Short mmCIF file of C-alpha atoms in Angstrom, two decimals:
data_model
loop_
_atom_site.label_atom_id
_atom_site.label_comp_id
_atom_site.label_asym_id
_atom_site.label_seq_id
_atom_site.Cartn_x
_atom_site.Cartn_y
_atom_site.Cartn_z
CA MET A 1 22.44 37.16 -45.23
CA THR A 2 24.95 35.10 -46.27
CA ILE A 3 28.54 35.31 -44.98
CA ALA A 4 31.12 33.72 -47.07
CA PRO A 5 34.93 34.46 -46.74
CA ASP A 6 35.65 33.41 -50.64
CA ARG A 7 33.71 32.06 -53.68
CA SER A 8 32.18 29.35 -52.11
CA PRO A 9 29.13 27.40 -53.73
CA ARG A 10 26.24 29.49 -54.21
CA LEU A 11 23.62 28.82 -51.00
CA VAL A 12 21.24 27.38 -53.13
CA ASP A 13 23.21 24.52 -54.41
CA LEU A 14 24.34 23.52 -50.84
CA PHE A 15 20.44 23.67 -49.92
CA GLU A 16 19.65 21.24 -52.59
CA HIS A 17 21.25 18.40 -50.47
CA GLY A 18 18.65 19.45 -47.65
CA LEU A 19 19.67 20.40 -43.97
CA ASN A 20 19.83 18.72 -40.64
CA SER A 21 16.79 20.45 -39.56
CA PRO A 22 14.35 22.67 -41.52
CA ILE A 23 14.60 26.20 -41.58
CA CYS A 24 11.25 27.02 -42.50
CA LEU A 25 8.72 24.71 -40.87
CA THR A 26 5.08 25.37 -41.30
CA TRP A 27 2.72 23.91 -38.67
CA GLU A 28 -0.95 23.96 -38.90
CA LEU A 29 -2.31 23.56 -35.48
CA THR A 30 -5.93 23.08 -36.37
CA TYR A 31 -7.86 22.48 -39.51
CA ALA A 32 -10.96 24.32 -37.69
CA CYS A 33 -11.81 27.88 -38.92
CA ASN A 34 -14.47 30.62 -38.57
CA LEU A 35 -13.94 31.74 -42.24
CA ALA A 36 -14.28 29.72 -45.38
CA CYS A 37 -11.69 31.43 -47.49
CA GLU A 38 -12.45 30.24 -51.58
CA HIS A 39 -8.81 29.59 -52.06
CA CYS A 40 -7.70 27.62 -48.61
CA LEU A 41 -4.88 25.86 -49.20
CA SER A 42 -5.55 23.44 -46.58
CA SER A 43 -9.33 23.03 -47.23
CA SER A 44 -9.79 24.04 -43.57
CA GLY A 45 -12.99 24.31 -41.87
CA ARG A 46 -13.89 21.23 -39.55
CA ARG A 47 -11.66 20.33 -36.68
CA ASP A 48 -10.32 17.02 -37.14
CA PRO A 49 -11.33 14.60 -34.07
CA ARG A 50 -7.69 13.00 -34.67
CA GLU A 51 -5.70 16.52 -34.02
CA LEU A 52 -2.80 16.39 -31.95
CA SER A 53 -3.31 16.93 -28.02
CA THR A 54 -1.92 19.78 -26.04
CA ASP A 55 0.72 17.33 -24.53
CA GLU A 56 1.66 15.72 -28.22
CA CYS A 57 2.10 19.51 -29.19
CA LYS A 58 4.43 20.09 -26.30
CA ALA A 59 6.51 17.02 -27.48
CA VAL A 60 6.68 18.45 -30.99
CA ILE A 61 8.07 21.40 -29.80
CA ASP A 62 10.49 19.62 -27.47
CA GLU A 63 11.85 18.08 -30.39
CA LEU A 64 12.03 21.31 -32.30
CA GLN A 65 14.01 23.10 -29.70
CA ALA A 66 16.45 19.93 -29.68
CA MET A 67 16.65 20.28 -33.38
CA GLN A 68 17.46 23.98 -33.26
CA VAL A 69 14.40 24.73 -35.34
CA PHE A 70 14.56 28.44 -34.44
CA TYR A 71 10.96 29.32 -35.09
CA VAL A 72 7.86 27.75 -36.54
CA ASN A 73 5.27 29.51 -38.75
CA ILE A 74 1.96 28.37 -37.45
CA GLY A 75 -1.21 28.47 -39.14
CA GLY A 76 -4.26 26.43 -39.81
CA GLY A 77 -7.10 26.79 -39.96
CA GLU A 78 -7.50 29.39 -37.75
CA PRO A 79 -4.75 28.48 -35.01
CA THR A 80 -6.28 31.08 -32.21
CA VAL A 81 -9.47 28.97 -32.04
CA ARG A 82 -7.60 26.24 -30.20
CA PRO A 83 -8.18 26.57 -26.84
CA ASP A 84 -4.70 25.77 -25.84
CA PHE A 85 -3.26 27.98 -28.33
CA TRP A 86 -2.03 30.54 -26.17
CA GLU A 87 -0.49 27.92 -23.92
CA LEU A 88 1.00 26.56 -26.69
CA LEU A 89 2.58 29.82 -27.88
CA ASP A 90 3.88 30.44 -24.19
CA TYR A 91 5.65 27.00 -24.30
CA ALA A 92 7.08 27.28 -27.60
CA THR A 93 8.58 30.69 -27.06
CA SER A 94 9.88 29.63 -23.60
CA HIS A 95 11.87 26.80 -25.30
CA SER A 96 13.55 28.90 -27.69
CA VAL A 97 11.19 28.07 -30.36
CA GLY A 98 10.00 31.32 -31.78
CA VAL A 99 6.44 31.81 -33.38
CA LYS A 100 5.31 33.38 -36.43
CA PHE A 101 1.47 32.68 -36.79
CA SER A 102 -1.06 33.70 -39.49
CA THR A 103 -4.54 34.69 -38.28
CA ASN A 104 -7.48 36.20 -40.03
CA GLY A 105 -7.45 38.30 -36.69
CA VAL A 106 -10.78 37.14 -34.98
CA ARG A 107 -9.18 36.40 -31.64
CA ILE A 108 -6.77 39.55 -31.52
CA THR A 109 -8.59 41.32 -28.97
CA PRO A 110 -7.14 44.57 -27.45
CA GLU A 111 -5.93 42.26 -24.53
CA ALA A 112 -4.43 39.52 -26.73
CA ALA A 113 -2.81 42.25 -28.85
CA ARG A 114 -1.19 43.54 -25.68
CA ARG A 115 0.12 39.86 -24.91
CA LEU A 116 1.53 39.66 -28.25
CA ALA A 117 3.27 42.86 -28.04
CA ALA A 118 4.98 41.67 -24.88
CA ASN A 119 6.58 38.71 -26.02
CA ASP A 120 9.69 39.27 -28.15
CA TYR A 121 9.68 35.82 -29.86
CA VAL A 122 6.50 36.18 -31.47
CA ASP A 123 5.56 37.60 -34.74
CA VAL A 124 2.08 37.90 -35.95
CA GLN A 125 0.54 37.67 -39.71
CA ILE A 126 -2.95 39.24 -40.19
CA SER A 127 -4.27 37.76 -43.44
CA LEU A 128 -6.01 40.32 -45.95
CA ASP A 129 -6.50 39.50 -49.75
CA GLY A 130 -7.73 42.83 -50.88
CA ALA A 131 -7.16 46.42 -49.98
CA THR A 132 -10.67 47.10 -49.84
CA PRO A 133 -13.30 45.12 -48.29
CA GLU A 134 -15.09 44.42 -51.82
CA VAL A 135 -12.11 42.45 -53.20
CA ASN A 136 -11.19 40.88 -49.43
CA ASP A 137 -14.49 39.59 -48.68
CA ALA A 138 -15.39 38.51 -52.24
CA VAL A 139 -12.70 35.48 -51.52
CA ARG A 140 -12.40 35.49 -47.56
CA GLY A 141 -16.17 36.11 -46.78
CA PRO A 142 -18.54 38.76 -45.39
CA GLY A 143 -16.89 40.59 -42.75
CA SER A 144 -13.57 39.31 -42.93
CA TYR A 145 -12.12 42.74 -43.92
CA ASP A 146 -13.10 44.32 -41.00
CA THR A 147 -12.01 41.80 -38.63
CA ALA A 148 -8.46 42.07 -39.84
CA VAL A 149 -8.39 45.74 -39.87
CA ARG A 150 -9.70 45.32 -36.16
CA ALA A 151 -7.05 43.20 -35.35
CA MET A 152 -4.22 45.44 -36.69
CA GLN A 153 -5.44 48.51 -35.12
CA ASN A 154 -5.39 46.79 -31.90
CA LEU A 155 -1.77 45.39 -32.41
CA HIS A 156 -0.84 48.90 -33.29
CA ASP A 157 -2.63 50.03 -30.13
CA ALA A 158 -0.77 47.56 -28.12
CA GLY A 159 2.70 48.73 -29.23
CA MET A 160 3.33 45.65 -31.78
CA LYS A 161 5.88 46.86 -34.11
CA ASN A 162 6.59 45.14 -37.47
CA PHE A 163 3.85 42.49 -37.57
CA LYS A 164 3.17 41.37 -41.11
CA LEU A 165 0.16 41.97 -43.23
CA SER A 166 -0.22 38.91 -45.05
CA VAL A 167 -1.53 39.03 -48.96
CA VAL A 168 -2.27 36.36 -51.28
CA CYS A 169 -1.74 37.98 -54.81
CA THR A 170 -4.80 37.26 -56.98
CA ARG A 171 -6.29 38.92 -60.21
CA HIS A 172 -8.35 41.01 -58.18
CA ASN A 173 -5.68 42.45 -55.81
CA ILE A 174 -2.65 42.87 -58.08
CA PRO A 175 -3.80 46.46 -59.06
CA GLN A 176 -3.90 47.36 -55.05
CA MET A 177 -0.30 46.54 -54.42
CA ASP A 178 0.35 50.22 -53.36
CA GLU A 179 -3.00 50.37 -51.23
CA PHE A 180 -1.57 47.27 -49.51
CA LYS A 181 1.64 48.74 -48.80
CA ALA A 182 -0.03 52.03 -47.05
CA ILE A 183 -2.23 50.06 -45.15
CA ALA A 184 0.72 48.23 -43.65
CA ASP A 185 2.49 51.66 -43.27
CA ARG A 186 -0.41 52.85 -41.26
CA TYR A 187 -0.35 50.28 -38.81
CA GLY A 188 3.38 50.03 -38.36
CA ALA A 189 3.25 46.39 -40.16
CA GLN A 190 5.42 45.19 -42.76
CA LEU A 191 3.89 43.66 -46.05
CA ARG A 192 4.19 40.21 -46.96
CA LEU A 193 3.22 38.82 -50.43
CA THR A 194 2.87 35.29 -51.52
CA ARG A 195 1.70 33.37 -54.57
CA LEU A 196 -1.98 32.07 -54.89
CA ARG A 197 -1.34 28.18 -55.03
CA PRO A 198 -3.91 25.78 -56.71
CA SER A 199 -3.73 23.72 -53.20
CA GLY A 200 -6.56 22.66 -51.10
CA ARG A 201 -9.97 24.49 -52.12
CA GLY A 202 -7.32 26.99 -54.22
CA ALA A 203 -7.45 24.20 -56.99
CA ASP A 204 -11.48 25.07 -57.30
CA VAL A 205 -10.61 28.85 -57.64
CA TRP A 206 -7.12 28.94 -59.38
CA ASP A 207 -8.40 29.39 -63.06
CA GLU A 208 -10.48 32.36 -61.99
CA LEU A 209 -8.42 33.92 -59.37
CA HIS A 210 -4.35 33.43 -60.48
CA PRO A 211 -2.78 36.56 -61.98
CA LEU A 212 -3.03 37.05 -65.65
CA PRO A 213 0.18 36.98 -67.69
CA GLY A 214 0.46 40.92 -68.01
CA GLN A 215 -0.32 41.05 -63.91
CA GLN A 216 2.64 38.70 -63.23
CA ARG A 217 4.80 41.28 -64.83
CA GLU A 218 3.14 44.14 -63.17
CA LEU A 219 4.02 42.29 -59.81
CA TYR A 220 7.64 41.61 -60.76
CA ASP A 221 8.21 45.11 -61.72
CA TRP A 222 6.43 46.07 -58.24
CA LEU A 223 8.75 43.48 -56.30
CA ILE A 224 11.99 44.83 -57.95
CA ALA A 225 10.89 48.39 -57.14
CA ASN A 226 9.80 47.69 -53.65
CA GLY A 227 11.53 44.33 -52.79
CA ASP A 228 13.71 45.44 -50.21
CA GLN A 229 10.57 46.29 -48.08
CA VAL A 230 8.24 43.48 -48.86
CA LEU A 231 8.42 39.89 -47.78
CA THR A 232 7.59 37.24 -50.08
CA GLY A 233 8.41 34.11 -48.23
CA ASP A 234 10.47 33.35 -51.53
CA SER A 235 7.03 32.31 -52.78
CA PHE A 236 7.67 33.98 -56.69
CA PHE A 237 10.99 32.86 -57.31
CA HIS A 238 9.14 31.54 -60.86
CA LEU A 239 8.96 35.13 -61.61
CA SER A 240 12.95 35.49 -61.46
CA ALA A 241 12.95 34.29 -65.03
CA TYR A 242 11.94 37.62 -66.46
CA GLY A 243 15.32 38.56 -65.72
CA GLN A 244 16.95 39.95 -62.53
CA ALA A 245 16.57 37.29 -59.73
CA LEU A 246 13.90 38.45 -56.83
CA PRO A 247 15.66 38.33 -53.30
CA GLY A 248 15.65 35.23 -51.68
CA LEU A 249 16.80 31.60 -52.23
CA ASN A 250 14.98 31.06 -55.44
CA LEU A 251 14.67 27.25 -54.69
CA CYS A 252 11.75 24.91 -54.19
CA GLY A 253 12.66 24.07 -50.52
CA ALA A 254 10.30 21.30 -50.26
CA GLY A 255 11.70 18.64 -47.94
CA ARG A 256 15.25 20.37 -48.00
CA VAL A 257 14.51 23.42 -45.93
CA VAL A 258 10.70 23.50 -45.49
CA CYS A 259 8.25 20.94 -44.71
CA LEU A 260 4.64 21.07 -43.16
CA ILE A 261 3.09 19.53 -39.90
CA ASP A 262 -0.61 19.12 -40.22
CA PRO A 263 -2.84 19.18 -37.40
CA VAL A 264 -3.13 15.12 -36.99
CA GLY A 265 0.91 15.30 -36.94
CA ASP A 266 1.15 14.11 -40.96
CA VAL A 267 4.43 15.72 -42.22
CA TYR A 268 4.16 16.78 -45.95
CA ALA A 269 7.07 18.29 -48.07
CA CYS A 270 5.62 21.72 -48.17
CA PRO A 271 2.49 23.16 -46.63
CA PHE A 272 1.09 23.61 -50.25
CA ALA A 273 1.11 19.89 -51.24
CA ILE A 274 -1.44 18.21 -48.78
CA HIS A 275 -1.31 14.92 -50.73
CA ASP A 276 -0.27 11.41 -50.10
CA GLU A 277 1.87 11.62 -52.77
CA PHE A 278 3.93 14.06 -50.48
CA LEU A 279 3.44 12.51 -47.16
CA ALA A 280 6.80 11.76 -45.41
CA GLY A 281 5.42 10.43 -42.19
CA ASN A 282 3.58 11.31 -38.81
CA VAL A 283 5.22 12.80 -35.69
CA ARG A 284 3.43 10.20 -33.74
CA GLU A 285 5.53 7.29 -35.05
CA GLN A 286 8.52 6.01 -33.19
CA GLY A 287 11.19 8.52 -34.23
CA GLY A 288 9.01 11.57 -33.90
CA PHE A 289 9.36 14.66 -36.15
CA ALA A 290 13.41 14.36 -36.24
CA GLY A 291 12.93 10.76 -37.44
CA VAL A 292 10.72 11.84 -40.48
CA TRP A 293 12.94 14.72 -41.24
CA ARG A 294 16.21 12.68 -41.24
CA GLY A 295 14.73 9.40 -42.27
CA SER A 296 11.91 9.77 -44.98
CA GLU A 297 12.62 7.88 -48.15
CA LEU A 298 10.38 10.80 -49.96
CA PHE A 299 12.75 13.54 -48.64
CA ARG A 300 15.93 11.72 -49.33
CA GLU A 301 14.41 11.75 -52.81
CA LEU A 302 13.80 15.14 -52.89
CA ARG A 303 17.28 16.07 -51.59
CA GLU A 304 18.66 14.43 -54.69
CA PRO A 305 19.82 16.77 -57.65
CA GLN A 306 16.48 17.10 -59.70
CA THR A 307 16.57 17.10 -63.24
CA GLY A 308 15.03 19.85 -65.24
CA GLY A 309 13.32 17.60 -67.59
CA ALA A 310 11.69 19.74 -70.33
CA CYS A 311 12.97 23.07 -68.91
CA SER A 312 16.62 21.79 -68.68
CA SER A 313 17.42 23.63 -72.14
CA CYS A 314 15.85 26.63 -70.79
CA SER A 315 18.17 29.46 -70.46
CA PHE A 316 16.46 30.53 -67.56
CA TYR A 317 16.32 27.21 -65.58
CA ASP A 318 18.99 28.12 -63.54
CA THR A 319 17.05 31.31 -62.08
CA CYS A 320 13.71 29.56 -61.80
CA LYS A 321 14.23 25.82 -61.16
CA GLY A 322 11.27 24.85 -62.72
CA GLY A 323 9.07 26.61 -60.40
CA CYS A 324 6.76 25.44 -57.73
CA MET A 325 6.05 21.62 -57.44
CA ALA A 326 2.77 21.92 -55.79
CA ALA A 327 1.75 24.43 -58.66
CA LYS A 328 2.31 21.77 -60.92
CA PHE A 329 1.36 18.93 -59.11
CA PHE A 330 -2.27 20.41 -58.62
CA THR A 331 -2.50 21.48 -62.21
CA GLY A 332 -1.79 18.17 -63.55
CA ILE A 333 1.45 19.13 -64.96
CA PRO A 334 4.72 16.95 -64.83
CA LEU A 335 7.00 17.40 -61.87
CA ASP A 336 9.90 17.85 -64.06
CA GLY A 337 7.79 20.06 -66.39
CA PRO A 338 7.19 23.83 -66.28
CA ASP A 339 5.60 26.13 -63.67
CA PRO A 340 2.01 26.56 -64.89
CA GLU A 341 2.48 30.34 -64.42
CA CYS A 342 5.96 29.88 -66.25
CA VAL A 343 6.83 33.59 -67.28
CA GLN A 344 8.17 32.11 -70.78
CA GLY A 345 4.79 30.62 -71.45
CA TYR A 346 5.59 27.06 -71.32
CA GLY A 347 3.25 26.17 -68.79
CA GLU A 348 0.18 27.70 -70.57
CA ALA A 349 0.11 25.48 -73.45
CA LEU A 350 0.09 22.42 -71.00
CA LEU A 351 -2.55 24.19 -69.04
CA ALA A 352 -4.72 24.56 -72.32
CA GLN A 353 -4.21 20.56 -72.95
CA ARG A 354 -6.32 19.90 -69.27
CA PRO A 355 -9.42 18.12 -70.13
CA GLU A 356 -12.92 20.16 -69.38
CA ASP A 357 -13.63 17.97 -66.47
CA ARG A 358 -9.90 18.07 -64.95
CA ALA A 359 -10.49 14.41 -64.40
CA ASN A 360 -6.79 13.71 -64.58
CA ILE A 361 -5.58 16.09 -62.15
CA PRO A 362 -5.11 14.77 -58.44
CA LYS A 363 -7.34 16.22 -55.48
CA PRO A 364 -5.99 16.90 -52.02
CA SER A 365 -6.00 13.88 -49.56
CA ALA A 366 -7.46 15.84 -46.68
CA ASP A 367 -10.55 17.87 -47.07
CA HIS A 368 -12.12 19.76 -43.86
CA SER A 369 -14.50 22.06 -45.94
CA ARG A 370 -17.67 22.80 -43.73
CA ARG A 371 -20.30 21.14 -45.73
CA ALA A 372 -22.56 23.76 -47.27
CA PRO A 373 -25.81 24.13 -45.48
CA ARG A 374 -28.46 22.58 -47.72
CA LYS A 375 -30.55 25.00 -49.55
CA PRO A 376 -34.32 24.73 -49.04
CA ARG A 377 -35.58 24.02 -52.33
CA PRO A 378 -39.03 22.28 -53.94
CA VAL A 379 -39.28 18.68 -53.36
CA PRO A 380 -41.30 17.10 -56.19
CA VAL A 381 -43.99 15.07 -54.81
CA THR A 382 -46.36 12.98 -57.04
CA LEU A 383 -49.89 12.75 -55.59
CA SER A 384 -52.50 9.90 -56.37
CA THR A 385 -56.01 9.41 -55.90
CA ARG A 386 -55.87 5.76 -55.97
CA ARG A 387 -58.63 4.24 -53.58
CA PRO A 388 -57.32 2.32 -50.77
CA GLU A 389 -58.29 -1.39 -51.15
CA ARG A 390 -58.62 -1.89 -47.38
CA PRO A 391 -59.68 0.70 -44.50
CA PRO A 392 -56.79 2.89 -43.36
CA VAL A 393 -54.99 1.76 -40.38
CA SER A 394 -54.23 4.33 -37.83
CA ALA A 395 -50.61 4.59 -36.41
CA CYS A 396 -52.21 4.05 -32.72
CA ALA A 397 -53.81 0.83 -33.66
CA GLU A 398 -52.49 -1.59 -30.95
CA ASP A 399 -54.61 -4.52 -32.27
CA PRO A 400 -52.01 -7.12 -33.68
CA LEU A 401 -54.45 -8.07 -36.28
CA ALA A 402 -54.96 -4.70 -37.49
CA GLY A 403 -55.12 -4.41 -41.02
CA LEU A 404 -55.06 -7.64 -41.68
CA SER A 405 -57.70 -9.16 -44.45
CA LEU A 406 -58.40 -12.66 -44.48
CA SER A 407 -60.44 -14.23 -47.40
CA MET B 1 34.37 46.58 -48.03
CA SER B 2 35.91 47.29 -44.72
CA GLN B 3 36.96 44.67 -42.28
CA ILE B 4 36.89 44.73 -38.21
CA ASP B 5 39.68 45.52 -36.29
CA LEU B 6 41.20 41.96 -35.91
CA ASP B 7 43.31 43.17 -33.03
CA ARG B 8 40.15 43.78 -30.68
CA ALA B 9 37.96 40.98 -28.74
CA TRP B 10 34.55 39.88 -30.12
CA ASP B 11 31.90 37.52 -29.23
CA LEU B 12 28.85 36.19 -30.52
CA HIS B 13 25.87 38.25 -29.41
CA PRO B 14 24.14 36.33 -26.51
CA GLN B 15 20.57 36.24 -28.51
CA VAL B 16 22.41 34.47 -31.36
CA SER B 17 22.02 30.58 -31.59
CA VAL B 18 24.32 28.62 -33.86
CA ARG B 19 23.04 25.65 -35.55
CA PRO B 20 25.85 23.50 -37.30
CA GLU B 21 24.95 22.23 -40.71
CA PRO B 22 26.93 19.85 -43.27
CA PHE B 23 28.03 23.15 -45.25
CA GLY B 24 28.99 25.36 -42.06
CA ALA B 25 26.09 26.66 -39.99
CA LEU B 26 23.04 28.54 -39.70
CA LEU B 27 23.10 31.71 -37.10
CA TYR B 28 19.85 33.01 -35.95
CA HIS B 29 19.45 36.03 -33.83
CA PHE B 30 16.45 35.82 -31.75
CA GLY B 31 16.40 39.67 -31.41
CA THR B 32 16.28 40.83 -34.89
CA ARG B 33 14.82 37.69 -36.18
CA LYS B 34 17.20 37.50 -38.82
CA LEU B 35 19.33 34.25 -39.88
CA SER B 36 22.69 34.08 -41.42
CA PHE B 37 24.50 31.35 -43.21
CA LEU B 38 27.96 30.62 -42.67
CA LYS B 39 28.82 28.77 -45.93
CA ASP B 40 32.52 27.65 -44.72
CA LEU B 41 33.49 25.41 -41.76
CA THR B 42 36.69 27.28 -40.75
CA LEU B 43 34.70 30.39 -40.76
CA LEU B 44 32.57 28.40 -38.24
CA GLU B 45 35.55 27.54 -36.35
CA VAL B 46 36.47 31.18 -36.11
CA VAL B 47 33.28 32.39 -34.95
CA ARG B 48 33.01 29.96 -32.20
CA GLY B 49 36.52 30.59 -30.80
CA LEU B 50 35.96 34.47 -30.94
CA ARG B 51 34.53 34.16 -26.98
CA ASP B 52 37.67 32.82 -25.77
CA ALA B 53 40.25 34.38 -27.79
CA PRO B 54 42.05 37.75 -26.91
CA SER B 55 41.42 38.76 -30.50
CA ALA B 56 39.94 38.16 -33.62
CA ARG B 57 43.49 37.53 -34.95
CA ALA B 58 44.07 34.79 -32.36
CA ALA B 59 40.79 33.23 -33.14
CA CYS B 60 41.37 33.20 -36.89
CA ALA B 61 44.93 31.49 -36.02
CA ALA B 62 43.52 28.90 -33.72
CA ALA B 63 41.08 28.04 -37.09
CA GLY B 64 44.14 27.75 -38.83
CA VAL B 65 43.14 30.40 -41.52
CA PRO B 66 46.87 31.23 -43.12
CA ASP B 67 47.79 34.76 -42.99
CA PRO B 68 47.01 35.59 -46.48
CA ASP B 69 43.44 34.81 -46.15
CA LEU B 70 43.10 37.15 -43.15
CA PRO B 71 41.73 40.15 -44.87
CA ARG B 72 38.73 37.94 -46.37
CA TYR B 73 37.77 36.51 -42.62
CA GLY B 74 38.13 40.22 -41.34
CA ILE B 75 35.26 41.15 -43.97
CA ALA B 76 33.18 38.28 -43.18
CA LEU B 77 33.41 39.01 -39.68
CA ALA B 78 32.52 42.83 -40.49
CA ALA B 79 29.40 41.29 -42.10
CA LEU B 80 28.33 39.74 -39.07
CA VAL B 81 28.98 42.61 -36.85
CA GLN B 82 27.08 44.59 -39.31
CA SER B 83 23.91 42.63 -38.67
CA SER B 84 24.68 42.32 -34.94
CA MET B 85 25.56 38.44 -35.01
CA VAL B 86 28.69 39.20 -33.49
CA VAL B 87 29.56 42.31 -30.99
CA GLU B 88 32.41 43.46 -29.37
CA ARG B 89 33.46 42.16 -26.19
CA THR B 90 33.99 44.74 -23.45
CA ALA B 91 34.22 42.73 -20.47
CA PRO B 92 37.43 40.50 -19.90
#
């Protein structure tokens, strides 16, 4: 909510210049994950050996408290597989840093659910990308639907109110919005919808999974009808160019109000931009996280007024602000160009120009995907019947002259 | 839009934290998990002064709000009351 006693500038105009501390800070605690979702935006799977230690994490939390970062969005990877996850959770919430964490539900046992329900400073987001096992498991892996549902049941049974059911909108689940809402209602949860980004492994499946143009309209209409009960993390502001602005800031917050701390302490402008181009620094440096947030050259540049480039002449530029920086970057569109999913259709023309092999498109800087197990396959072997020139020598022959032929 | 009773005593909710920003402040309510933005430094002064002022009117005066602007500040405070950021002070 915005409180202003007169016609002061719009919030979005004030935020363009950045804040003393982020409002929305995402902290991926680990790259380790029990799942291998096709569209994982952080390419998670294997733990990084350079991961921040428990003490380093606590030092970050101390800084966040001093900076009055009221809450952090913790993710991963699967954050709950860190052995010190619960310790860090308690440390943050006892230091006035609220925690909202995303999980696939694997560790949300009845006991864990009771512990979460008892802590007022904790919120939980259960990830589910299909309202049916078929749609969900196709993207998130076999059994992941059941895991998420079990976690929601445990939270509900523990009396946890208003936790979040978090859905990444894809081509296959856009028709399921009402079903998602019904699932959320059943467990006393709130529905949260976010945008599929071509980040991490998402880049590999984005062409097949991102909503079709007609579905974007369907989603927009659904959000207009249900928007007051549904959270979006401000992720669909590019849809505002359909007309009525969606609730939220409608601004790319990267480096201005948002940033990411990754498991090894690297600070990126946003959670969807794990690439050297958007790397602002590391919390292990002298000035810590505050030093990066306040002193990074990259963040300073992002806080300058942005030019709309080709978009500035579009009558919708003021509502969509050119869309999502990360979505442009990882589809090879110039940063001052249109969003790849621009609802006015300006992105499609540029997408069509991508070379078949996508050679010009940047790849994420970190890939922690688990290496796929090698499938057994036939090995071609050429057999010959060439006669040996000398008698075979046994591997056990100890005679130093074994096999030597003198002539 | 209604405004609060300027002659009563008010205070920030005990679970609300205030974070100053160049344009005003961010308020966060740890109970409701809601954020509010004060886009005005004078309003921030008013809100911070509520605790020690005998009334909202006095807090406004101390922050230098001119009389003709009082109704607008009353409305802004009412919005903060509605979101439980500001509560009526009962004990002295």
